[in-house]
PDB file of C-alpha atoms in Angstrom:
ATOM      1  CA  MET A 157      22.702   3.365  13.129  1.00  0.00           C
ATOM      2  CA  SER A 158      19.746   1.165  14.004  1.00  0.00           C
ATOM      3  CA  ALA A 159      18.839  -1.969  12.066  1.00  0.00           C
ATOM      4  CA  GLY A 160      17.091  -1.054   8.861  1.00  0.00           C
ATOM      5  CA  ALA A 161      17.877   2.648   9.161  1.00  0.00           C
ATOM      6  CA  GLY A 162      17.823   4.381   5.840  1.00  0.00           C
ATOM      7  CA  ILE A 163      16.452   1.330   4.002  1.00  0.00           C
ATOM      8  CA  ASP A 164      13.375   1.943   1.854  1.00  0.00           C
ATOM      9  CA  TRP A 165      11.700  -1.388   2.579  1.00  0.00           C
ATOM     10  CA  ASP A 166       8.658  -0.413   0.527  1.00  0.00           C
ATOM     11  CA  ALA A 167      10.809   0.155  -2.559  1.00  0.00           C
ATOM     12  CA  LEU A 168      12.580  -3.157  -2.015  1.00  0.00           C
ATOM     13  CA  LYS A 169       9.292  -5.009  -1.549  1.00  0.00           C
ATOM     14  CA  ALA A 170       7.845  -3.413  -4.710  1.00  0.00           C
ATOM     15  CA  ALA A 171      10.938  -4.414  -6.719  1.00  0.00           C
ATOM     16  CA  ALA A 172      10.761  -7.986  -5.417  1.00  0.00           C
ATOM     17  CA  LEU A 173       7.087  -8.235  -6.256  1.00  0.00           C
ATOM     18  CA  GLU A 174       7.708  -6.924  -9.788  1.00  0.00           C
ATOM     19  CA  VAL A 175      10.611  -9.243 -10.595  1.00  0.00           C
ATOM     20  CA  ARG A 176       8.663 -12.211  -9.117  1.00  0.00           C
ATOM     21  CA  LYS A 177       6.308 -11.857 -12.101  1.00  0.00           C
ATOM     22  CA  ARG A 178       9.199 -12.998 -14.349  1.00  0.00           C
ATOM     23  CA  ALA A 179      10.024 -16.131 -12.366  1.00  0.00           C
ATOM     24  CA  TYR A 180      10.416 -19.273 -14.459  1.00  0.00           C
ATOM     25  CA  ALA A 181       8.781 -21.963 -12.347  1.00  0.00           C
ATOM     26  CA  PRO A 182       6.973 -24.398 -14.660  1.00  0.00           C
ATOM     27  CA  HIS A 183       7.746 -27.363 -12.433  1.00  0.00           C
ATOM     28  CA  SER A 184       7.011 -26.224  -8.873  1.00  0.00           C
ATOM     29  CA  LYS A 185       4.773 -23.272  -9.700  1.00  0.00           C
ATOM     30  CA  TYR A 186       6.481 -21.582  -6.728  1.00  0.00           C
ATOM     31  CA  HIS A 187       7.374 -18.069  -7.852  1.00  0.00           C
ATOM     32  CA  VAL A 188       9.969 -16.097  -5.879  1.00  0.00           C
ATOM     33  CA  GLY A 189      11.322 -12.599  -6.319  1.00  0.00           C
ATOM     34  CA  ALA A 190      14.270 -10.909  -4.626  1.00  0.00           C
ATOM     35  CA  ALA A 191      15.450  -7.323  -4.531  1.00  0.00           C
ATOM     36  CA  LEU A 192      18.960  -6.601  -3.308  1.00  0.00           C
ATOM     37  CA  LEU A 193      19.900  -3.144  -2.062  1.00  0.00           C
ATOM     38  CA  THR A 194      23.511  -2.133  -2.708  1.00  0.00           C
ATOM     39  CA  ALA A 195      25.517   0.256  -0.585  1.00  0.00           C
ATOM     40  CA  SER A 196      25.309   2.773  -3.434  1.00  0.00           C
ATOM     41  CA  GLY A 197      21.493   2.681  -3.271  1.00  0.00           C
ATOM     42  CA  GLU A 198      20.881   0.616  -6.380  1.00  0.00           C
ATOM     43  CA  ILE A 199      18.270  -2.138  -6.323  1.00  0.00           C
ATOM     44  CA  VAL A 200      19.070  -5.321  -8.248  1.00  0.00           C
ATOM     45  CA  GLY A 201      16.316  -7.854  -8.785  1.00  0.00           C
ATOM     46  CA  GLY A 202      16.339 -11.597  -9.240  1.00  0.00           C
ATOM     47  CA  CYS A 203      13.760 -14.309  -9.693  1.00  0.00           C
ATOM     48  CA  ASN A 204      13.906 -18.077  -9.480  1.00  0.00           C
ATOM     49  CA  VAL A 205      14.733 -19.927 -12.694  1.00  0.00           C
ATOM     50  CA  GLU A 206      13.864 -23.606 -12.495  1.00  0.00           C
ATOM     51  CA  ASN A 207      15.246 -26.502 -14.410  1.00  0.00           C
ATOM     52  CA  ALA A 208      13.693 -29.970 -14.855  1.00  0.00           C
ATOM     53  CA  THR A 209      16.569 -31.466 -12.858  1.00  0.00           C
ATOM     54  CA  TYR A 210      15.886 -29.085  -9.911  1.00  0.00           C
ATOM     55  CA  GLY A 211      19.597 -29.237  -9.063  1.00  0.00           C
ATOM     56  CA  ALA A 212      20.278 -26.776 -11.853  1.00  0.00           C
ATOM     57  CA  THR A 213      17.578 -24.381 -10.528  1.00  0.00           C
ATOM     58  CA  CYS A 214      18.786 -20.947  -9.494  1.00  0.00           C
ATOM     59  CA  CYS A 215      16.982 -19.280  -6.604  1.00  0.00           C
ATOM     60  CA  ALA A 216      15.859 -15.655  -6.726  1.00  0.00           C
ATOM     61  CA  GLU A 217      18.351 -14.573  -4.047  1.00  0.00           C
ATOM     62  CA  ARG A 218      21.318 -16.016  -5.954  1.00  0.00           C
ATOM     63  CA  THR A 219      20.031 -14.595  -9.238  1.00  0.00           C
ATOM     64  CA  ALA A 220      19.978 -11.129  -7.653  1.00  0.00           C
ATOM     65  CA  VAL A 221      23.513 -11.520  -6.172  1.00  0.00           C
ATOM     66  CA  VAL A 222      24.936 -12.843  -9.454  1.00  0.00           C
ATOM     67  CA  SER A 223      23.310  -9.999 -11.412  1.00  0.00           C
ATOM     68  CA  ALA A 224      24.728  -7.449  -8.986  1.00  0.00           C
ATOM     69  CA  VAL A 225      28.210  -8.942  -9.113  1.00  0.00           C
ATOM     70  CA  ALA A 226      28.047  -9.002 -12.925  1.00  0.00           C
ATOM     71  CA  ALA A 227      27.294  -5.271 -12.769  1.00  0.00           C
ATOM     72  CA  GLY A 228      30.329  -4.683 -10.526  1.00  0.00           C
ATOM     73  CA  LEU A 229      28.362  -4.358  -7.283  1.00  0.00           C
ATOM     74  CA  THR A 230      29.476  -6.378  -4.263  1.00  0.00           C
ATOM     75  CA  ASP A 231      28.610  -4.206  -1.250  1.00  0.00           C
ATOM     76  CA  PHE A 232      25.081  -5.012  -0.111  1.00  0.00           C
ATOM     77  CA  ARG A 233      22.857  -3.581   2.659  1.00  0.00           C
ATOM     78  CA  ALA A 234      19.635  -5.586   2.475  1.00  0.00           C
ATOM     79  CA  ILE A 235      17.549  -8.017   0.482  1.00  0.00           C
ATOM     80  CA  ALA A 236      13.797  -8.467   0.306  1.00  0.00           C
ATOM     81  CA  VAL A 237      12.491 -11.881  -0.733  1.00  0.00           C
ATOM     82  CA  VAL A 238       8.855 -12.507  -1.666  1.00  0.00           C
ATOM     83  CA  THR A 239       7.456 -16.021  -1.625  1.00  0.00           C
ATOM     84  CA  GLN A 240       3.957 -17.449  -1.862  1.00  0.00           C
ATOM     85  CA  GLY A 241       1.920 -19.134   0.809  1.00  0.00           C
ATOM     86  CA  PRO A 242       0.488 -17.971   4.141  1.00  0.00           C
ATOM     87  CA  GLU A 243       3.953 -17.549   5.794  1.00  0.00           C
ATOM     88  CA  PRO A 244       7.084 -16.096   4.263  1.00  0.00           C
ATOM     89  CA  GLY A 245       9.705 -18.602   3.115  1.00  0.00           C
ATOM     90  CA  THR A 246      13.318 -17.993   4.100  1.00  0.00           C
ATOM     91  CA  PRO A 247      16.334 -18.392   1.812  1.00  0.00           C
ATOM     92  CA  CYS A 248      17.556 -21.972   1.303  1.00  0.00           C
ATOM     93  CA  GLY A 249      20.902 -23.092   2.727  1.00  0.00           C
ATOM     94  CA  ILE A 250      22.822 -22.398  -0.466  1.00  0.00           C
ATOM     95  CA  CYS A 251      21.382 -18.884  -0.694  1.00  0.00           C
ATOM     96  CA  ARG A 252      22.211 -18.237   2.971  1.00  0.00           C
ATOM     97  CA  GLN A 253      25.831 -19.183   2.329  1.00  0.00           C
ATOM     98  CA  VAL A 254      25.977 -16.991  -0.797  1.00  0.00           C
ATOM     99  CA  LEU A 255      24.538 -14.057   1.123  1.00  0.00           C
ATOM    100  CA  ALA A 256      27.098 -14.695   3.903  1.00  0.00           C
ATOM    101  CA  GLU A 257      29.866 -14.420   1.309  1.00  0.00           C
ATOM    102  CA  PHE A 258      28.891 -10.755   0.867  1.00  0.00           C
ATOM    103  CA  SER A 259      28.226 -10.054   4.584  1.00  0.00           C
ATOM    104  CA  ALA A 260      31.450 -10.588   6.483  1.00  0.00           C
ATOM    105  CA  ASP A 261      29.921  -9.567   9.790  1.00  0.00           C
ATOM    106  CA  GLY A 262      26.528 -11.186   9.120  1.00  0.00           C
ATOM    107  CA  SER A 263      24.668  -7.867   9.385  1.00  0.00           C
ATOM    108  CA  LEU A 264      23.083  -7.980   5.909  1.00  0.00           C
ATOM    109  CA  GLU A 265      19.364  -7.597   6.527  1.00  0.00           C
ATOM    110  CA  VAL A 266      16.920 -10.091   5.019  1.00  0.00           C
ATOM    111  CA  LEU A 267      13.213  -9.275   4.788  1.00  0.00           C
ATOM    112  CA  CYS A 268      11.065 -12.293   3.879  1.00  0.00           C
ATOM    113  CA  PHE A 269       7.458 -11.520   2.979  1.00  0.00           C
ATOM    114  CA  THR A 270       4.352 -12.696   1.160  1.00  0.00           C
ATOM    115  CA  PRO A 271       2.021 -10.726  -1.046  1.00  0.00           C
ATOM    116  CA  ASN A 272      -0.696 -11.079   1.654  1.00  0.00           C
ATOM    117  CA  GLY A 273       1.320  -8.994   4.096  1.00  0.00           C
ATOM    118  CA  ALA A 274       3.032 -11.576   6.284  1.00  0.00           C
ATOM    119  CA  GLU A 275       6.691 -10.761   6.887  1.00  0.00           C
ATOM    120  CA  ALA A 276       9.715 -11.632   8.994  1.00  0.00           C
ATOM    121  CA  ARG A 277      13.076  -9.892   9.181  1.00  0.00           C
ATOM    122  CA  TYR A 278      16.439 -11.472   9.943  1.00  0.00           C
ATOM    123  CA  THR A 279      20.127 -10.844   9.559  1.00  0.00           C
ATOM    124  CA  VAL A 280      22.329 -13.237   7.641  1.00  0.00           C
ATOM    125  CA  ALA A 281      23.986 -14.151  10.962  1.00  0.00           C
ATOM    126  CA  GLU A 282      20.597 -15.143  12.379  1.00  0.00           C
ATOM    127  CA  LEU A 283      19.796 -17.287   9.337  1.00  0.00           C
ATOM    128  CA  LEU A 284      23.276 -18.839   9.155  1.00  0.00           C
ATOM    129  CA  PRO A 285      25.053 -18.424  12.500  1.00  0.00           C
ATOM    130  CA  HIS A 286      28.011 -20.616  11.528  1.00  0.00           C
ATOM    131  CA  ALA A 287      28.659 -19.630   7.914  1.00  0.00           C
ATOM    132  CA  PHE A 288      31.605 -21.264   6.175  1.00  0.00           C
ATOM    133  CA  ARG A 289      34.509 -18.828   5.843  1.00  0.00           C
ATOM    134  CA  LEU A 290      37.913 -19.220   4.272  1.00  0.00           C
TER     135      LEU A 290
END
């Protein structure tokens, strides 16, 4: 099966854009949305939730993963992440490691995009080639 086969990227992008509207970003004003596609076809959204200390901030990607795990879903196929600015932002280092936890072979697909149409696609292995593994 080719990369991205059977993935409805338009649905993932729409879900990420919708959940981005609920981001809590009073400090940075940088709103991020993520939509995680599970192996069963469910889409789980997440948005960034900031905290005044920044260290307690939860990124959109991790919010989506945590929400999926809380719902009993741990087998993921892809994630779409929408950021603002002229170029798409990629997941931070912590988010990359969290995504790697749920992608043993690194094949989880990551689509980073902006509302203006810029996009880039990666695998977790490309974003984090030497993920920490126990």
